[in-house]
Short mmCIF file of N, CA and C in Angstrom, two decimals:
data_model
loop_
_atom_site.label_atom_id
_atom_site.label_comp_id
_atom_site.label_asym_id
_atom_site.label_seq_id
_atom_site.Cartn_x
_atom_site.Cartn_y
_atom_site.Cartn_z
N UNK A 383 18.60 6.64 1.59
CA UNK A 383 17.76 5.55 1.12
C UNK A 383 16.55 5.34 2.03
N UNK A 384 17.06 5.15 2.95
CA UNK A 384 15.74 5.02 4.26
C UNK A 384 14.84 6.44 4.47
N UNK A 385 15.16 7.72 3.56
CA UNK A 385 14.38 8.58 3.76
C UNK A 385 13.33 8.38 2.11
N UNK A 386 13.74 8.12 1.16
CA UNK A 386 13.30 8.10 0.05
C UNK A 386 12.20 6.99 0.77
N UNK A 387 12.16 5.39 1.06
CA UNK A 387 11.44 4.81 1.49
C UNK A 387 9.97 4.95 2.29
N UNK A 388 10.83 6.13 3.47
CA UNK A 388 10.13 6.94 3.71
C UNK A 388 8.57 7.53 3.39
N UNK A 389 9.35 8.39 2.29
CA UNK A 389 8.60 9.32 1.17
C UNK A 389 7.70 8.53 0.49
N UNK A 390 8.00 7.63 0.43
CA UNK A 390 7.19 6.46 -0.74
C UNK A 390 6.36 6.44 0.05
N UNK A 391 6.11 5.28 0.99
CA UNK A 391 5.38 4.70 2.00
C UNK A 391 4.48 5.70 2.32
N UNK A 392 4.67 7.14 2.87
CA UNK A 392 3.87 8.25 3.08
C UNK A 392 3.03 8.40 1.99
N UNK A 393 3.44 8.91 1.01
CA UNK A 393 2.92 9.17 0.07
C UNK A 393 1.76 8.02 -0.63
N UNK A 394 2.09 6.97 -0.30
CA UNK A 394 1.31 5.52 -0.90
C UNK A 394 0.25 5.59 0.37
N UNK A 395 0.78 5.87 1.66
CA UNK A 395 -0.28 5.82 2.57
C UNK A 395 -1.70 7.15 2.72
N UNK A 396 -1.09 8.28 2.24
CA UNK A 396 -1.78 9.32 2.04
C UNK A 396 -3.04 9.45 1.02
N UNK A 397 -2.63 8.23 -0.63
CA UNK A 397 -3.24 8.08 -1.52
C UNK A 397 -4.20 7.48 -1.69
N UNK A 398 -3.61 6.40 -0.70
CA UNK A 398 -4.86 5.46 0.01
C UNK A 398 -5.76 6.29 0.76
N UNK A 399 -5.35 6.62 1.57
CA UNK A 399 -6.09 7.50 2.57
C UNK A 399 -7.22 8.68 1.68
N UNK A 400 -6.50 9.20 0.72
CA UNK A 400 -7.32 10.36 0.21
C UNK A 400 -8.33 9.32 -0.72
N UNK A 401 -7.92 8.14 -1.47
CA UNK A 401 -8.79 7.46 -2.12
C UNK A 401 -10.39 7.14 -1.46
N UNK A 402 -9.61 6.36 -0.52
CA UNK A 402 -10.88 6.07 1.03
C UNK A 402 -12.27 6.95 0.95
N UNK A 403 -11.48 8.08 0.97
CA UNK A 403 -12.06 9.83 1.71
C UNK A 403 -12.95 10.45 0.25
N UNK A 404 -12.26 9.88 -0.96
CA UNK A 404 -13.14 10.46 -2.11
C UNK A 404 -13.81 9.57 -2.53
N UNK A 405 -13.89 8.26 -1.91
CA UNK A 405 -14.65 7.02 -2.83
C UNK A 405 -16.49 7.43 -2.93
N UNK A 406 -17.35 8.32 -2.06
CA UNK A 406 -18.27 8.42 -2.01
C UNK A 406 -18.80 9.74 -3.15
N UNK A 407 -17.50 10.58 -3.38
CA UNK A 407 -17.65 10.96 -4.94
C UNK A 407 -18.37 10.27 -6.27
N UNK A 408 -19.02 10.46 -6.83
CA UNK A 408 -19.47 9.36 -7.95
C UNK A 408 -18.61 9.65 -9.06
N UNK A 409 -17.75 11.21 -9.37
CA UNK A 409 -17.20 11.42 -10.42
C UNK A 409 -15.94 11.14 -9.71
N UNK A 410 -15.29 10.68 -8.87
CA UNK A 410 -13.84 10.46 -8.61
C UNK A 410 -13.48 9.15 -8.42
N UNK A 411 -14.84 8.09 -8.19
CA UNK A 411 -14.88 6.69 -8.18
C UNK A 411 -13.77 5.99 -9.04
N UNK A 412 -13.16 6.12 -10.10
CA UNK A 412 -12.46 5.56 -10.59
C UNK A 412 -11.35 5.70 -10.20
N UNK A 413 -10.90 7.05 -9.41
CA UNK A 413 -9.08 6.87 -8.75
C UNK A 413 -9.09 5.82 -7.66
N UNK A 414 -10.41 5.50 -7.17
CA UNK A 414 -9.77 4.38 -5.94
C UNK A 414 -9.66 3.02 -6.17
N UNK A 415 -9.82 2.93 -7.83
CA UNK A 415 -9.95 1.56 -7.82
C UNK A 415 -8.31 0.50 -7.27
N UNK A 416 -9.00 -0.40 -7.40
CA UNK A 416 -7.79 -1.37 -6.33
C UNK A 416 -7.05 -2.25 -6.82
N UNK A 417 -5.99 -2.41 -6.82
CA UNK A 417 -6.05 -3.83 -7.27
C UNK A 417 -5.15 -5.18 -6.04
N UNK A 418 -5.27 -5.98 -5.28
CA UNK A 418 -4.50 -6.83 -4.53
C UNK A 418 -3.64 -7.82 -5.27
N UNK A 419 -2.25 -7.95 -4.80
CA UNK A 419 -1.10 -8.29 -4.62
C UNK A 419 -0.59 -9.48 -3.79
N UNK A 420 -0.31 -10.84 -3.84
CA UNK A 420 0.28 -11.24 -2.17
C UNK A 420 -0.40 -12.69 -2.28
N UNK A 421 -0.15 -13.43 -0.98
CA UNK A 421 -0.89 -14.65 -1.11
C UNK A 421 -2.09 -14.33 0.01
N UNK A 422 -3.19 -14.35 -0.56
CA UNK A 422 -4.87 -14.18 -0.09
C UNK A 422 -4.95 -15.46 0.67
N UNK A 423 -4.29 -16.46 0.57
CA UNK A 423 -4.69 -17.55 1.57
C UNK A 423 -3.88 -17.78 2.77
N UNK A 424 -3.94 -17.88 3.70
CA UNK A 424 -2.62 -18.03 4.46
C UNK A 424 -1.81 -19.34 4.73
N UNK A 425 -0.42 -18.80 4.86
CA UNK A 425 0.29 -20.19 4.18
C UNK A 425 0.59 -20.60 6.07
N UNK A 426 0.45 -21.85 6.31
CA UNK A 426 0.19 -22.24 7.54
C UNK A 426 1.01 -23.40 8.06
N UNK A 427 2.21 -23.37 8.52
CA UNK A 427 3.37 -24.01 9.42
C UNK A 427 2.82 -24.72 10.04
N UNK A 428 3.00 -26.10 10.52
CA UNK A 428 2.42 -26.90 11.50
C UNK A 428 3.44 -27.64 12.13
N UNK A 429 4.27 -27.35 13.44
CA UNK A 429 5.24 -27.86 14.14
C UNK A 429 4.53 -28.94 14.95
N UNK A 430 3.51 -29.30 15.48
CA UNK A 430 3.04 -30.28 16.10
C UNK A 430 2.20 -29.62 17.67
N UNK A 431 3.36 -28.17 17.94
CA UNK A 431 2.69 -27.77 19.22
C UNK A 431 2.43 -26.43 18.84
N UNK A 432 2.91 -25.79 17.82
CA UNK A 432 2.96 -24.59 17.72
C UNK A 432 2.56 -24.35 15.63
N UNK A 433 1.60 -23.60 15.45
CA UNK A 433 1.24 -23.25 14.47
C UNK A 433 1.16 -21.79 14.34
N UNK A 434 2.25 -22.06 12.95
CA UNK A 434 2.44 -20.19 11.96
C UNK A 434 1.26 -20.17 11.04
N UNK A 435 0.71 -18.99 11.11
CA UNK A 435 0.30 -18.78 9.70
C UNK A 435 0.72 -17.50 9.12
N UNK A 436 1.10 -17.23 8.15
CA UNK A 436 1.92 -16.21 7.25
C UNK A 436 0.48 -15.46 6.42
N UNK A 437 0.69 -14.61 6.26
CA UNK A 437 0.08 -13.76 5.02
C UNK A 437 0.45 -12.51 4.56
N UNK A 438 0.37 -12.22 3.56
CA UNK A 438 1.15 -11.13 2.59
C UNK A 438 -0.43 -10.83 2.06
N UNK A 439 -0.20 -9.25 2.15
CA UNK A 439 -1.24 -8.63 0.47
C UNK A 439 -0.95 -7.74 0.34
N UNK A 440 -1.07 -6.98 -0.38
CA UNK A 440 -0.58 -5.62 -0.89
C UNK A 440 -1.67 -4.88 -1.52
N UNK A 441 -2.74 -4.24 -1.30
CA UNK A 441 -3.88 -2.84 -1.85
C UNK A 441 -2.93 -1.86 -2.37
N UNK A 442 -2.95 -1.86 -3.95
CA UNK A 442 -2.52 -0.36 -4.61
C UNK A 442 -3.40 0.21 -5.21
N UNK A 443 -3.98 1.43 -4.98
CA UNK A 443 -4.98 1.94 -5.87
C UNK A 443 -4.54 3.08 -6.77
N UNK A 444 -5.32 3.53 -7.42
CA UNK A 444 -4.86 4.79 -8.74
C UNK A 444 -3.61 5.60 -7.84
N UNK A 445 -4.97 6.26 -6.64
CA UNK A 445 -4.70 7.50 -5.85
C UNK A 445 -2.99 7.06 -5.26
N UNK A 446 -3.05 5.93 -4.55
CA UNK A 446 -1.76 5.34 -4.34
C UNK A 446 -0.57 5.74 -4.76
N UNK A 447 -0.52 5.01 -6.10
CA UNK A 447 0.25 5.05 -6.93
C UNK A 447 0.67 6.41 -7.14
N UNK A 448 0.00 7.77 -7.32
CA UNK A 448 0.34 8.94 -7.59
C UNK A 448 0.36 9.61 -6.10
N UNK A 449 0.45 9.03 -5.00
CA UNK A 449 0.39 9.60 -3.88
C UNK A 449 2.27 9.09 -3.33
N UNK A 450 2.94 7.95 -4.17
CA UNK A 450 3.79 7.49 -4.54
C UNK A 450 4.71 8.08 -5.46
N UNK A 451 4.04 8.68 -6.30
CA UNK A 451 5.22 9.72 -7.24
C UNK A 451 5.10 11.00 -6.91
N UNK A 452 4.30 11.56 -5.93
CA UNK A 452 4.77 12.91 -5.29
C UNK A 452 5.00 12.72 -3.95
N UNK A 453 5.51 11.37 -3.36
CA UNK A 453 6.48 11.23 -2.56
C UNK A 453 7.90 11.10 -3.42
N UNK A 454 7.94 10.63 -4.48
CA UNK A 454 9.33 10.80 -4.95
C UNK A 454 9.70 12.27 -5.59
N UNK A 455 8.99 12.77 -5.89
CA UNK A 455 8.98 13.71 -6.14
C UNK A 455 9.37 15.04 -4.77
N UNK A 456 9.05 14.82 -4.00
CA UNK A 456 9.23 15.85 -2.84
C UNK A 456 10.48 15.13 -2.02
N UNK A 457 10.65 14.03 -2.35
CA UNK A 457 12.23 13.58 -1.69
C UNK A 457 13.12 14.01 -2.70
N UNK A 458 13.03 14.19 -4.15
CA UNK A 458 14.29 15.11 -4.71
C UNK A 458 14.37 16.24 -5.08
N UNK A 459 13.24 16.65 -4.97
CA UNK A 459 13.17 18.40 -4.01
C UNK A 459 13.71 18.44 -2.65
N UNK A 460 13.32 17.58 -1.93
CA UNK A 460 14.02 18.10 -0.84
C UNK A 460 15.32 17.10 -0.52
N UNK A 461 15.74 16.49 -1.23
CA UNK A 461 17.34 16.00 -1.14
C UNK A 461 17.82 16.52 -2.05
#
């Protein structure tokens, strides 16, 4: 399980990464599009001496997403 996770995460990080790297393409512009996930504001604890602030977001783009299914893909090839 923790290797499949793995695989994902790589693969989602790679897609990103290759998205990044082709965005100055004009004909590949559309795999990086984005979309965000999460709370954009930060949610902010106030104990009196000590202040949390929390934030979540999540960037998935095209490239992502398919950088995500050939991480699953190469974890059941190779499991």
């Amino acid at each position: 399980m923790v290797i499949l996770l793995f695989c994902i995460l790589s693969g989602l990080t790679f897609g990103n990464f290759l998205g990044s790297v082709l965005e100055s393409v004009p004909v590949l512009d559309a795999l990086n599009y984005q979309q965000n996930f999460g709370l954009l504001e930060p949610v902010e604890i106030n104990l009196g001496f000590l202040i949390f602030a929390f934030r979540f977001e999540i960037s998935i783009s095209l490239l992502g997403v398919v950088g995500m299914l050939l991480g699953v893909g190469a974890f059941r090839k190779w499991v």
